[in-house]
mmCIF file of C-alpha atoms and ligand atoms in Angstrom:
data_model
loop_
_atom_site.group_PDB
_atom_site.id
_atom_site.type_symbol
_atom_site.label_atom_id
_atom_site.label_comp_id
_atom_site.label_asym_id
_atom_site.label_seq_id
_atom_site.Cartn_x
_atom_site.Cartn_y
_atom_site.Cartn_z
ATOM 1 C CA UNK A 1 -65.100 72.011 -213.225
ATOM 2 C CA UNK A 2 -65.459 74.380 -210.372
ATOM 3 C CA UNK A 3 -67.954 71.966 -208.553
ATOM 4 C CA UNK A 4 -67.566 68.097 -208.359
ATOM 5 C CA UNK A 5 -69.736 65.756 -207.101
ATOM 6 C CA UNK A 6 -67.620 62.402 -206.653
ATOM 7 C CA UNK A 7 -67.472 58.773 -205.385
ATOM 8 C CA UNK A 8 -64.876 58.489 -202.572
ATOM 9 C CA UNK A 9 -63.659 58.427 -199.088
ATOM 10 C CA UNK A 10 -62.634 61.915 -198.107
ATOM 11 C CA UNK A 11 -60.080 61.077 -195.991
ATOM 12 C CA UNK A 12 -57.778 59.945 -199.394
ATOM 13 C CA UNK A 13 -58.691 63.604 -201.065
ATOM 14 C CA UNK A 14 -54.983 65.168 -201.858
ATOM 15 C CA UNK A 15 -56.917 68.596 -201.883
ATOM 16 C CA UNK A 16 -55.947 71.843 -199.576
ATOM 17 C CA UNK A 17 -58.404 71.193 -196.792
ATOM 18 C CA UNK A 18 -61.538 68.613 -196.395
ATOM 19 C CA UNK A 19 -64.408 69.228 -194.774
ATOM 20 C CA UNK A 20 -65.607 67.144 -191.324
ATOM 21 C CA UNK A 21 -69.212 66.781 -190.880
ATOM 22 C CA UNK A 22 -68.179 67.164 -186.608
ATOM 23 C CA UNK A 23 -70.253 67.440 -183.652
ATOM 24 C CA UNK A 24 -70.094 70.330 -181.399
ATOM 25 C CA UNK A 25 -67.940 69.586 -178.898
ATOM 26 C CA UNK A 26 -65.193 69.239 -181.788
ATOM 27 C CA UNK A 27 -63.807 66.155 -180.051
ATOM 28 C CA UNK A 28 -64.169 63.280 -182.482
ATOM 29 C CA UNK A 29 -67.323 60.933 -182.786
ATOM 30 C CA UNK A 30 -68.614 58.253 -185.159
ATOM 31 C CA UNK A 31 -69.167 58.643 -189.237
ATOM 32 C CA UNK A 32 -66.993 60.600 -191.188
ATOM 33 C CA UNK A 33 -65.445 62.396 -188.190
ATOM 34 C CA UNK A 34 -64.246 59.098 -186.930
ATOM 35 C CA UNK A 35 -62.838 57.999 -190.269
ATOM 36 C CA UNK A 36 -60.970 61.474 -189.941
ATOM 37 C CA UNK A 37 -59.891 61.578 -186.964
ATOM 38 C CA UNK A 38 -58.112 58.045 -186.980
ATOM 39 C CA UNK A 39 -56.264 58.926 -190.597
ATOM 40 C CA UNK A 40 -55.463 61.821 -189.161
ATOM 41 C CA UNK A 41 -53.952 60.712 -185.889
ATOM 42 C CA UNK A 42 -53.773 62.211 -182.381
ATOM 43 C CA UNK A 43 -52.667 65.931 -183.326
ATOM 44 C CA UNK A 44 -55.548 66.314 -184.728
ATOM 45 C CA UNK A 45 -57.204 65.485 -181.556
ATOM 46 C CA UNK A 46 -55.101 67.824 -179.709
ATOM 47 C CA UNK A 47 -55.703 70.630 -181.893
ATOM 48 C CA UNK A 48 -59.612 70.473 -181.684
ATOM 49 C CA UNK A 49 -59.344 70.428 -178.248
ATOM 50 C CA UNK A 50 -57.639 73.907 -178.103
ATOM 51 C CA UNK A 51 -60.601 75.114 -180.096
ATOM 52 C CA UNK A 52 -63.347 75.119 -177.201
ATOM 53 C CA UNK A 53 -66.208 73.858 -179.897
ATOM 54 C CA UNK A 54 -67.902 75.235 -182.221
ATOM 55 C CA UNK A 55 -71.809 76.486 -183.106
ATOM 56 C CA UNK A 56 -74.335 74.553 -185.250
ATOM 57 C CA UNK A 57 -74.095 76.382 -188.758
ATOM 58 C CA UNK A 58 -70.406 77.384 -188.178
ATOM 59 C CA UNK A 59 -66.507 75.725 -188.440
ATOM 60 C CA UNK A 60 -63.251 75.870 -187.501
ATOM 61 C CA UNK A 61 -60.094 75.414 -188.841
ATOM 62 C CA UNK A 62 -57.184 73.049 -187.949
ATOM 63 C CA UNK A 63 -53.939 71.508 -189.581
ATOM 64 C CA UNK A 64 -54.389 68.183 -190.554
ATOM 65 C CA UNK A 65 -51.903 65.538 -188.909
ATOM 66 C CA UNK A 66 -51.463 63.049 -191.314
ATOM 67 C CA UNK A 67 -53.703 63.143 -193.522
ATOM 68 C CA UNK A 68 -52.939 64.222 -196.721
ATOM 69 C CA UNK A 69 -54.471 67.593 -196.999
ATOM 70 C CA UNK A 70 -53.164 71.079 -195.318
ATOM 71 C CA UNK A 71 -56.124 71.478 -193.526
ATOM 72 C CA UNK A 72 -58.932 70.194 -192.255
ATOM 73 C CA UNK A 73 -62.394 72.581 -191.532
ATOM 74 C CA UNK A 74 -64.384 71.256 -188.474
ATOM 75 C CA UNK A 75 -67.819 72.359 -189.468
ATOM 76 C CA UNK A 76 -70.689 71.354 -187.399
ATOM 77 C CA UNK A 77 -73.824 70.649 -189.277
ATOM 78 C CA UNK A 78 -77.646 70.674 -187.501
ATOM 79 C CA UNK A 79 -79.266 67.590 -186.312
ATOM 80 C CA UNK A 80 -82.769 66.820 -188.330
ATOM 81 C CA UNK A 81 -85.668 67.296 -186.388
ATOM 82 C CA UNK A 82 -88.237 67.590 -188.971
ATOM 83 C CA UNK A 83 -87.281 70.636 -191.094
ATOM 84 C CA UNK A 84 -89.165 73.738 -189.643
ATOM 85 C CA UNK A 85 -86.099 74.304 -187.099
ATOM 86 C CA UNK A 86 -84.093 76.315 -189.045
ATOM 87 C CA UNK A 87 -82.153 73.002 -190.247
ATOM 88 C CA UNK A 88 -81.709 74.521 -193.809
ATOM 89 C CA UNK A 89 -80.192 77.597 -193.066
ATOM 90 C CA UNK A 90 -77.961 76.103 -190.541
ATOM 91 C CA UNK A 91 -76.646 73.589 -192.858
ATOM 92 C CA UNK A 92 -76.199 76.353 -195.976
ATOM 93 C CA UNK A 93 -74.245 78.197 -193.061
ATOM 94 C CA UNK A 94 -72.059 75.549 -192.417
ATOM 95 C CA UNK A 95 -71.135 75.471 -195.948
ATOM 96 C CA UNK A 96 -70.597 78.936 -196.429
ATOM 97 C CA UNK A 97 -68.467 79.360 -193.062
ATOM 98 C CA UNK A 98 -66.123 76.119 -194.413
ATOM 99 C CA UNK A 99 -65.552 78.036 -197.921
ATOM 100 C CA UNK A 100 -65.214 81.634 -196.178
ATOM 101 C CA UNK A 101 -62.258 79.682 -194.252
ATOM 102 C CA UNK A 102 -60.776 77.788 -196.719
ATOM 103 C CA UNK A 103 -60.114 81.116 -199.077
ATOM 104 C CA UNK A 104 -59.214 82.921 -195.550
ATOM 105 C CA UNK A 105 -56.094 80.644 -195.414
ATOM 106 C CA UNK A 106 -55.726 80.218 -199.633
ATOM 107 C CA UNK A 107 -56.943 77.061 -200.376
ATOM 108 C CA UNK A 108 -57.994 76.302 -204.394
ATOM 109 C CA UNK A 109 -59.571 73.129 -203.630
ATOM 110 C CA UNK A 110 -61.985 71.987 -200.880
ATOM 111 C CA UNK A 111 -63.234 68.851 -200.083
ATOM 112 C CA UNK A 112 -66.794 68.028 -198.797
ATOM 113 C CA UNK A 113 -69.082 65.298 -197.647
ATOM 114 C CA UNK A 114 -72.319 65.554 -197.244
ATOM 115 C CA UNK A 115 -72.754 67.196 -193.751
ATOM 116 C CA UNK A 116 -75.972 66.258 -191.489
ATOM 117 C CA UNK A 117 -76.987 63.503 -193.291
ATOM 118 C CA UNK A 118 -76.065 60.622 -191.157
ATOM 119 C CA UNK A 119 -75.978 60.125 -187.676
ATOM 120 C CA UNK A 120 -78.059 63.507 -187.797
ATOM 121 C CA UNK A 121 -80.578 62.368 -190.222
ATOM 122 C CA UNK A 122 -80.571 64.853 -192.759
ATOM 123 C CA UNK A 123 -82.789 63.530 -195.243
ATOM 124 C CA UNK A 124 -80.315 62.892 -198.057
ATOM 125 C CA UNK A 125 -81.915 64.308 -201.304
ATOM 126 C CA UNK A 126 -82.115 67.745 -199.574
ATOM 127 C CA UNK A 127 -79.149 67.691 -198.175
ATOM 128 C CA UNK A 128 -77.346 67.413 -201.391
ATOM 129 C CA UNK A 129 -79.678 70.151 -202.471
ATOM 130 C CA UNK A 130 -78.619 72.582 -200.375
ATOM 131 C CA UNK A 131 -75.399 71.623 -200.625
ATOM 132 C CA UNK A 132 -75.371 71.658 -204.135
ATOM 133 C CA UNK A 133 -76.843 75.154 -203.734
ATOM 134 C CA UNK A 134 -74.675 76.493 -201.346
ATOM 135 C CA UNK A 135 -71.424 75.632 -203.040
ATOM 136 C CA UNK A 136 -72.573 77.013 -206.185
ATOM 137 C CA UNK A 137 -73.691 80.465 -204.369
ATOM 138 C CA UNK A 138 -70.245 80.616 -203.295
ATOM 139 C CA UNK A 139 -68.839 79.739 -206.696
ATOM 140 C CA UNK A 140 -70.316 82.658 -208.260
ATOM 141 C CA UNK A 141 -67.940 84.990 -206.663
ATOM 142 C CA UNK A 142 -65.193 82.886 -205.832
ATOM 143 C CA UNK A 143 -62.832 80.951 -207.592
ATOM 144 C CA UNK A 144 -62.506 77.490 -206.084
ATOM 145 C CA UNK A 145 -62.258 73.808 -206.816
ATOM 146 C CA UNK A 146 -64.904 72.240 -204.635
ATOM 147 C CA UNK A 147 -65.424 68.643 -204.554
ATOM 148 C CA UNK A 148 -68.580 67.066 -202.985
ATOM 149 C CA UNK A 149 -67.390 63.881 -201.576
ATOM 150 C CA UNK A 150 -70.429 60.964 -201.883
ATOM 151 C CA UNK A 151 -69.218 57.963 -199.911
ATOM 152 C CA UNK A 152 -71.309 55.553 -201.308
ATOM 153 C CA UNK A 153 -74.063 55.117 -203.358
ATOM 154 C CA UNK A 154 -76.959 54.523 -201.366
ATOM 155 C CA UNK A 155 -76.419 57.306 -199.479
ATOM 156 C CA UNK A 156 -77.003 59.454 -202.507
ATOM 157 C CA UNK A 157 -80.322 60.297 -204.200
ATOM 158 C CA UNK A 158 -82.327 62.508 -205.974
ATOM 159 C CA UNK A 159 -85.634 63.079 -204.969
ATOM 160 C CA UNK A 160 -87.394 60.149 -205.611
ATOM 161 C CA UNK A 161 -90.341 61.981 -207.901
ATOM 162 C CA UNK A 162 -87.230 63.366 -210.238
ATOM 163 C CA UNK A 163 -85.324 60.199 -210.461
ATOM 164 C CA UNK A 164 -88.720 58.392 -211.934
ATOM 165 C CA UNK A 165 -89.443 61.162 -214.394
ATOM 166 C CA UNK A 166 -86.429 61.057 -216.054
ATOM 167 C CA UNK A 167 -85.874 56.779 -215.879
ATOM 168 C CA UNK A 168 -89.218 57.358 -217.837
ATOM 169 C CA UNK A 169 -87.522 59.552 -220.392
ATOM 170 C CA UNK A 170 -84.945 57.612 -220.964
ATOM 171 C CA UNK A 171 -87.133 54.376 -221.210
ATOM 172 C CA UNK A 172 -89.209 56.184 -223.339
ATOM 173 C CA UNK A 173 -86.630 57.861 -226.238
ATOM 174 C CA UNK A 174 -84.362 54.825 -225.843
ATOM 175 C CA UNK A 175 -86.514 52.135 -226.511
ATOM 176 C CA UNK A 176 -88.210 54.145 -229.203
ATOM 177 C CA UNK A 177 -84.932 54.283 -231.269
ATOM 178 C CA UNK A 178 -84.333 50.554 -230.886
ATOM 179 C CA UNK A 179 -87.405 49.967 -232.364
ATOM 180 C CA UNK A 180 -86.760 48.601 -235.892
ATOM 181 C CA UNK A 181 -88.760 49.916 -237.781
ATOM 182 C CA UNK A 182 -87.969 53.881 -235.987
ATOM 183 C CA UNK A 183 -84.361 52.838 -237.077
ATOM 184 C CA UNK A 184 -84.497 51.919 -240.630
ATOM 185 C CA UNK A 185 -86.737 55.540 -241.082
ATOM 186 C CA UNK A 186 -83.842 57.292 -239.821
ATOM 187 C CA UNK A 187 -81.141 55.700 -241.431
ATOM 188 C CA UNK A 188 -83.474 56.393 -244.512
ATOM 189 C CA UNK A 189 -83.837 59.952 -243.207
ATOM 190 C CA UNK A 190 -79.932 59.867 -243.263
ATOM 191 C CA UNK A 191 -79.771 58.701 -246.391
ATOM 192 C CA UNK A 192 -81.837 61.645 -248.189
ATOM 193 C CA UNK A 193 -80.473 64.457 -246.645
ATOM 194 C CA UNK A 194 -77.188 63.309 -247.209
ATOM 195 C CA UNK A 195 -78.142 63.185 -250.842
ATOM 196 C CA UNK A 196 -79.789 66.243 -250.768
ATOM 197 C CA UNK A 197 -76.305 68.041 -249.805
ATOM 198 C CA UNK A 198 -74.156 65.856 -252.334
ATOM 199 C CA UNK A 199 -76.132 67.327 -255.060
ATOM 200 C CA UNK A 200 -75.830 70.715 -254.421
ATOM 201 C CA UNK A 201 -75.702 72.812 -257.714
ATOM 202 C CA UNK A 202 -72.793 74.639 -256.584
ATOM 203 C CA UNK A 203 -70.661 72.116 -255.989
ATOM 204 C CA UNK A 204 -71.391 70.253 -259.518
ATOM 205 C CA UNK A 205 -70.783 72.785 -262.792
ATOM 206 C CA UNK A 206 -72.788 72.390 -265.387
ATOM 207 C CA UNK A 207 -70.427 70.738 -267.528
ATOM 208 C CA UNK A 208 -70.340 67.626 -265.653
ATOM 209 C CA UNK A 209 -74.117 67.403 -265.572
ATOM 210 C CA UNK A 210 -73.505 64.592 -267.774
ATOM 211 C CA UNK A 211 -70.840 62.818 -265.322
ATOM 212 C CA UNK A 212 -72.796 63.064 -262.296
ATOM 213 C CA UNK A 213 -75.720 61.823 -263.458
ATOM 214 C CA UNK A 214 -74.114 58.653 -264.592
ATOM 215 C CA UNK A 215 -72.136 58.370 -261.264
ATOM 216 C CA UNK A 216 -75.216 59.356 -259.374
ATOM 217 C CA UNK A 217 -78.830 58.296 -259.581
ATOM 218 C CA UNK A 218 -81.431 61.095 -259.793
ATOM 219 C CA UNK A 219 -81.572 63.420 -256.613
ATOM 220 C CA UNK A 220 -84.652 65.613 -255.516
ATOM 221 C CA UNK A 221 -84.070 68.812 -255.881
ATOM 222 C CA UNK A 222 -81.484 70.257 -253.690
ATOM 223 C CA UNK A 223 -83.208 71.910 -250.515
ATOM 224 C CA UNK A 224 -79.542 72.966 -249.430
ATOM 225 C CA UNK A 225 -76.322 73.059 -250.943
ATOM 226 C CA UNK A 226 -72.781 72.077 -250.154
ATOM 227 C CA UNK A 227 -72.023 75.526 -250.551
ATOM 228 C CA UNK A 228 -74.397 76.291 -247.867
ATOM 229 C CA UNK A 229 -72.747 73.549 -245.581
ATOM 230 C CA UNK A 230 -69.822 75.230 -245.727
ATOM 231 C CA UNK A 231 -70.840 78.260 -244.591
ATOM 232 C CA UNK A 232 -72.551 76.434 -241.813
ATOM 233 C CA UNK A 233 -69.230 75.269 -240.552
ATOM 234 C CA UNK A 234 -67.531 79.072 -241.697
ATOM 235 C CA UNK A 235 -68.409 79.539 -237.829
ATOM 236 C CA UNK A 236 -66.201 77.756 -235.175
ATOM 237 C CA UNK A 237 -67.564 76.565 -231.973
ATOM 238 C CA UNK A 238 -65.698 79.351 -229.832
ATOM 239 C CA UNK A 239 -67.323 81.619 -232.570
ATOM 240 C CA UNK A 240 -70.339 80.512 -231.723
ATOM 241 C CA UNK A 241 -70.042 80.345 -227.882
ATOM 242 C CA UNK A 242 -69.084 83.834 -227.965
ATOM 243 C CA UNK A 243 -71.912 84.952 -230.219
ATOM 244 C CA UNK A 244 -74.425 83.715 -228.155
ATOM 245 C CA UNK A 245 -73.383 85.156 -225.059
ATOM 246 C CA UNK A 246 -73.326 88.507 -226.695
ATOM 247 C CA UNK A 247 -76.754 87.753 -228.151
ATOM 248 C CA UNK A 248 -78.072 86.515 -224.232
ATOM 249 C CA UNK A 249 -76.856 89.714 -223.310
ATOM 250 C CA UNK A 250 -74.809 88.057 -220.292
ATOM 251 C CA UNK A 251 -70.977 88.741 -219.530
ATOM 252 C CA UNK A 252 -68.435 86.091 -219.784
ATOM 253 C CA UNK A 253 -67.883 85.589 -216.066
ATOM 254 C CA UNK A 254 -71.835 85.297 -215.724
ATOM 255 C CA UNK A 255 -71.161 82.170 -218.352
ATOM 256 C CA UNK A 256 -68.498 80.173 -218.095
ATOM 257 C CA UNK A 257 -69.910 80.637 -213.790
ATOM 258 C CA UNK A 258 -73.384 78.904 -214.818
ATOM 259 C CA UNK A 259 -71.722 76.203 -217.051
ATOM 260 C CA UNK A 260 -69.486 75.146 -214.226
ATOM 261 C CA UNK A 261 -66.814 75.654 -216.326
ATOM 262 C CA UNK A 262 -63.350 76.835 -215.148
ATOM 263 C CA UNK A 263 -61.716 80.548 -216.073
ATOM 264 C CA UNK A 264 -59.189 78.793 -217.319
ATOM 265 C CA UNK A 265 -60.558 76.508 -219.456
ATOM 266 C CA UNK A 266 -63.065 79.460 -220.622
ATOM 267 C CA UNK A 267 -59.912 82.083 -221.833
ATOM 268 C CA UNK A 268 -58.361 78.438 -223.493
ATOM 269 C CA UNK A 269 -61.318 78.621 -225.355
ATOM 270 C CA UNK A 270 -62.248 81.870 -226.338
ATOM 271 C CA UNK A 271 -58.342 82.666 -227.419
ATOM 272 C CA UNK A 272 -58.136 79.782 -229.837
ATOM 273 C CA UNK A 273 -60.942 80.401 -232.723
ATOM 274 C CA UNK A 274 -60.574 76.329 -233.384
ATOM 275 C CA UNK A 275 -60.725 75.079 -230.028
ATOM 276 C CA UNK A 276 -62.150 71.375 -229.795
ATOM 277 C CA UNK A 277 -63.880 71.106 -226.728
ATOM 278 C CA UNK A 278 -65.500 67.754 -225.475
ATOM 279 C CA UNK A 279 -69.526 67.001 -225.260
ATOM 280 C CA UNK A 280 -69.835 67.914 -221.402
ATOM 281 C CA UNK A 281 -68.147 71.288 -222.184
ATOM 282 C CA UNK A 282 -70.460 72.040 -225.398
ATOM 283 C CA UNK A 283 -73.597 70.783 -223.355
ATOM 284 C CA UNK A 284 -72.224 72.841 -220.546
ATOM 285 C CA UNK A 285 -72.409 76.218 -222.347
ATOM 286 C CA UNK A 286 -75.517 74.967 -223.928
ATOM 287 C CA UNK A 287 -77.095 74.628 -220.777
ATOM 288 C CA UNK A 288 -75.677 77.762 -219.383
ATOM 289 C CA UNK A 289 -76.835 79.868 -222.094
ATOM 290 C CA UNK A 290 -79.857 78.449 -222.076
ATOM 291 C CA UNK A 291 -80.380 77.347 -225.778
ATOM 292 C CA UNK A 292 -83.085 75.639 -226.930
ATOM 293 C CA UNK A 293 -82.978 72.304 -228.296
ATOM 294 C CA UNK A 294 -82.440 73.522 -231.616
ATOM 295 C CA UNK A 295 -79.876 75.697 -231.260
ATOM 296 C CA UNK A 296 -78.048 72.934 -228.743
ATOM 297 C CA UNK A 297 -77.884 71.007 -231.600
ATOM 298 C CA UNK A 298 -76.284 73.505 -234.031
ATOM 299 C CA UNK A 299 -73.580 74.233 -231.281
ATOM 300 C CA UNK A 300 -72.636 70.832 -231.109
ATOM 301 C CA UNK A 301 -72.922 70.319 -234.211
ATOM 302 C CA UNK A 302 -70.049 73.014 -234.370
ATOM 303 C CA UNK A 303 -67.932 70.590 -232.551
ATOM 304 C CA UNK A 304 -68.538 67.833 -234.147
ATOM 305 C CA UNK A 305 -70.942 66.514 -231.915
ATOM 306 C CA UNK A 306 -74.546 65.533 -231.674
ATOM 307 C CA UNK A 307 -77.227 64.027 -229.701
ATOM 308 C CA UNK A 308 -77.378 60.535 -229.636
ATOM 309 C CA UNK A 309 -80.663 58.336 -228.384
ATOM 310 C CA UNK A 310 -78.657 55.917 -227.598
ATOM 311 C CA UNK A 311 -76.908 56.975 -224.339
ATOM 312 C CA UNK A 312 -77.964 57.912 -221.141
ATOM 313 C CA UNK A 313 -75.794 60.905 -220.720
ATOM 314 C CA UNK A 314 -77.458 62.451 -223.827
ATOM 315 C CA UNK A 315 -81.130 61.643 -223.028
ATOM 316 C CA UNK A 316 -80.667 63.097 -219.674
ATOM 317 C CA UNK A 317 -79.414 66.717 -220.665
ATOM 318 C CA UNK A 318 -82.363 66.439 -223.437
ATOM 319 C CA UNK A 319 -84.542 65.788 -220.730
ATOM 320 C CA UNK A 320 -83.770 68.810 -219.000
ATOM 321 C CA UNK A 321 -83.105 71.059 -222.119
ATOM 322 C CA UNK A 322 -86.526 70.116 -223.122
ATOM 323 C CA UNK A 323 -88.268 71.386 -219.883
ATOM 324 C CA UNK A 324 -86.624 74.345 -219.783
ATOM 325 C CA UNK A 325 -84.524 73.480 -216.833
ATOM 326 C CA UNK A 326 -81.301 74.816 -217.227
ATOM 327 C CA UNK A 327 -79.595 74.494 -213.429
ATOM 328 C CA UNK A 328 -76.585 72.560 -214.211
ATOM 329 C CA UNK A 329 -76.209 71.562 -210.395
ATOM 330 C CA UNK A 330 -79.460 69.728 -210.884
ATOM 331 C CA UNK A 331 -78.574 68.600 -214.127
ATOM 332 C CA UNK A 332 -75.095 67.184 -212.785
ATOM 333 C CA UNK A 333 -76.909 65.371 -209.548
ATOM 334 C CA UNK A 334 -79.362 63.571 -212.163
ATOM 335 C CA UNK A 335 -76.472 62.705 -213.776
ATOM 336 C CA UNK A 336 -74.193 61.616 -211.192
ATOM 337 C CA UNK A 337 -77.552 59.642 -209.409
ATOM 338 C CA UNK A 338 -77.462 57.803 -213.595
ATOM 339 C CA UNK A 339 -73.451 56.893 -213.525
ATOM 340 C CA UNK A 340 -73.003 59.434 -216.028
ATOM 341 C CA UNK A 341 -69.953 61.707 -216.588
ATOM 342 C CA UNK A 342 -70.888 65.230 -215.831
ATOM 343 C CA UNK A 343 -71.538 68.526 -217.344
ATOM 344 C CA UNK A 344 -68.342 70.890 -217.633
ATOM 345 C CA UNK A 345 -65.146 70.920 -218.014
HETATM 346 N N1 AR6 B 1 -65.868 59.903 -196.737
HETATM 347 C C1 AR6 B 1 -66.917 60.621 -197.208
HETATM 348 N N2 AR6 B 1 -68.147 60.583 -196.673
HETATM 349 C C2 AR6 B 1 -68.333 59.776 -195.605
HETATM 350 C C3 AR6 B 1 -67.300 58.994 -195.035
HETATM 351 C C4 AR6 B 1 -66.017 59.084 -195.658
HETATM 352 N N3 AR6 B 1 -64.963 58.390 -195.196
HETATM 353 N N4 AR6 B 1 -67.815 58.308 -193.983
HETATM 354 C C5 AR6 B 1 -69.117 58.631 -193.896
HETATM 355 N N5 AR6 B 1 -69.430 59.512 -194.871
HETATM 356 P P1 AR6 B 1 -72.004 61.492 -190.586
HETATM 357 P P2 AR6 B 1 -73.491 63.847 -189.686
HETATM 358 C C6 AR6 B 1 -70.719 60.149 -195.170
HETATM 359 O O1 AR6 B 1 -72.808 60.598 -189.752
HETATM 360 O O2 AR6 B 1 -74.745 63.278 -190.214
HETATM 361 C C7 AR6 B 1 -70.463 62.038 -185.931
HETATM 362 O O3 AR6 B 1 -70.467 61.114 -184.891
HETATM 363 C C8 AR6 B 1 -71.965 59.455 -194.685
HETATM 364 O O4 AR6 B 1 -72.327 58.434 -195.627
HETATM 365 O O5 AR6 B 1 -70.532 61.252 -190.590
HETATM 366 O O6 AR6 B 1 -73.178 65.282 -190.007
HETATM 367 C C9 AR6 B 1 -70.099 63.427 -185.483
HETATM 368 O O7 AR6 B 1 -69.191 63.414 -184.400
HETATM 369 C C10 AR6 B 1 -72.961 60.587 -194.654
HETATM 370 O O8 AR6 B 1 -73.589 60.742 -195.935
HETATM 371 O O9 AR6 B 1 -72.171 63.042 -190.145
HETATM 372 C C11 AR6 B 1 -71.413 64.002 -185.100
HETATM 373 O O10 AR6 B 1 -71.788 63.632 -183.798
HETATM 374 C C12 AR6 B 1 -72.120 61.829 -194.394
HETATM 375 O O11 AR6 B 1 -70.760 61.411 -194.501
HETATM 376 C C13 AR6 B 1 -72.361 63.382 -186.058
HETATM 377 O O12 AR6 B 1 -71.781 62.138 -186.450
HETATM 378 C C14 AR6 B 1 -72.321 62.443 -193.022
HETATM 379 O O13 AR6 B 1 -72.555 61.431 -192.063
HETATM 380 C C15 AR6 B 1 -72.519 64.215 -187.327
HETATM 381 O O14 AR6 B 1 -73.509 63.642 -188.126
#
């Protein structure tokens, strides 16, 4: 998964370079630059100071002592004061500048926290958002494995309006399918169509009429056959996948980019016709592709998958699917701000 967001301390990421949320003067301070600088050891001191500071919105690059990544990016994020400063653009900048420099000296993965919003009072839910959004500008024309690095959990959050929308959804279709009485119609739901595509004319010839009615109690007329089951399942998931992005009219790239899904992973998948991917990878291309809720469940239905009321994870990318948000960054923060697994690979 091209972007990441994770629970950790940065300063035990065994990626190329992390990221330190530093102060101008590049010479070591409080927060995550402290917890840096002291893993890192003196050099790393030494080296900053042969860098004569460094802009708000900008970085610099150093090695990284001995800590154990190859490098470590100095960027220098803007203080808070209020918002109509120029704060946002400074801090996408700083983001930007640390990615420029990590594929300037060929890193594949990059660790980040979340810059400004400490000591320099970033208010957290928009800093992850433009975070969030910066990284995943980048990742649309670079190939990278970015984490975000959250250090703990109250310093994360959604915005407060989103995280009580969707609590309310999930309150809402949970408890509504632990209701007895919501269950046993279901399971009776079940029940019928399962019926329904048991007695399929096609699958029973009319010589054993006889048979399966003794073996079987009456059925309602079949509303869909075995034989059309199978040619339900005649199309594989990859089949599928690829389908639909010819259908959305979008390329590949353009895809497996919006599902946060790696190239890799994508040419795995669209050179092996049988491919079994997991949920997060089917909802992932579901969300990318923008499918309805329908058609999300047909596609996972194609890998043998489907939506279930009675986990989080699945109520959440319904929630989303159903208002026609498809911005799997967002759709990955609600998740990670749930203790859910992610969308993606
Ligand atoms: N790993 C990951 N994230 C961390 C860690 C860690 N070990 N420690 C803290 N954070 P801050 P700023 C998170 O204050 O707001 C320094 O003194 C923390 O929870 O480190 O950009 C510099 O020298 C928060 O969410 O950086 C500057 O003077 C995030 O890192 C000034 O603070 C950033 O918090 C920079 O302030």
């Amino acid at each position: 998964m091209p972007l990441q967001i994770i629970r950790d301390d940065i300063t035990t990421m065994q990626v190329d370079a992390i990221v330190n949320a530093a102060k101008s003067s590049l010479l070591g301070g409080g927060g995550v630059d402290g917890a840096i600088h002291r893993a890192a050891g003196p050099a790393l001191l030494e080296e900053c100071r042969a860098l004569g500071g460094c802009p708000t919105g900008s970085a610099k690059i150093t090695r990284a002592g001995q800590l154990p990544c190859r490098y470590v990016i100095h960027a220098v994020g803007p203080i808070w004061r209020g918002g109509q400063n120029g704060e946002e653009a400074l801090l996408a900048s700083c983001y930007r500048t640390s990615l420029e420099l990590a594929v300037e000296y060929d890193c594949q993965s990059v660790a980040f926290p979340l810059i400004s919003s400490g000591t320099y009072g970033y208010p957290k839910d928009q800093a992850l958002e433009v975070a969030v959004q910066a990284i995943g500008a980048f990742l649309d024309n670079h190939e990278l494995l970015v984490y975000l690095v959250i250090f703990d959990k109250a310093s994360y959050q959604i915005g407060k309006k989103r995280f009580r929308e969707i609590a309310a959804y999930i309150d809402d279709h949970y408890v509504e399918l632990h209701g007895d009485f919501r269950r046993e119609s279901r399971r009776r739901q079940e029940i019928r169509l399962n019926e329904e595509i048991w007695s399929g004319e096609e699958f029973w010839p009319e010589s054993s009429e006889n048979l399966e009615s003794q073996m079987f109690p009456k059925a309602p007329a079949p509303s869909f056959s075995l034989a059309d089951a199978l040619k339900q399942i005649d199309e594989s998931f990859s089949e599928m996948l690829l389908r639909k992005i010819d259908e959305k009219g979008i390329t590949d790239v353009q895809c497996y980019k919006k599902a946060n899904i790696s190239r890799k992973l994508f040419s795995k998948i669209r050179s092996d016709k049988y491919y079994k991917p997991s949920k997060p990878t089917v909802l992932a291309f579901a969300v990318a592709l923008e499918l309805s809720l329908e058609e999300t469940k047909e596609m996972l239905q194609k890998a043998g998958f489907a939506l279930s009321h009675s986990n989080k994870f699945d109520i959440i990318v319904e929630y989303f699917i159903s208002q026609g948000n498809y911005d799997i960054f967002q759709i990955n923060e609600a998740l990670f701000a749930f203790d859910q697994s992610l969308l993606g690979a």
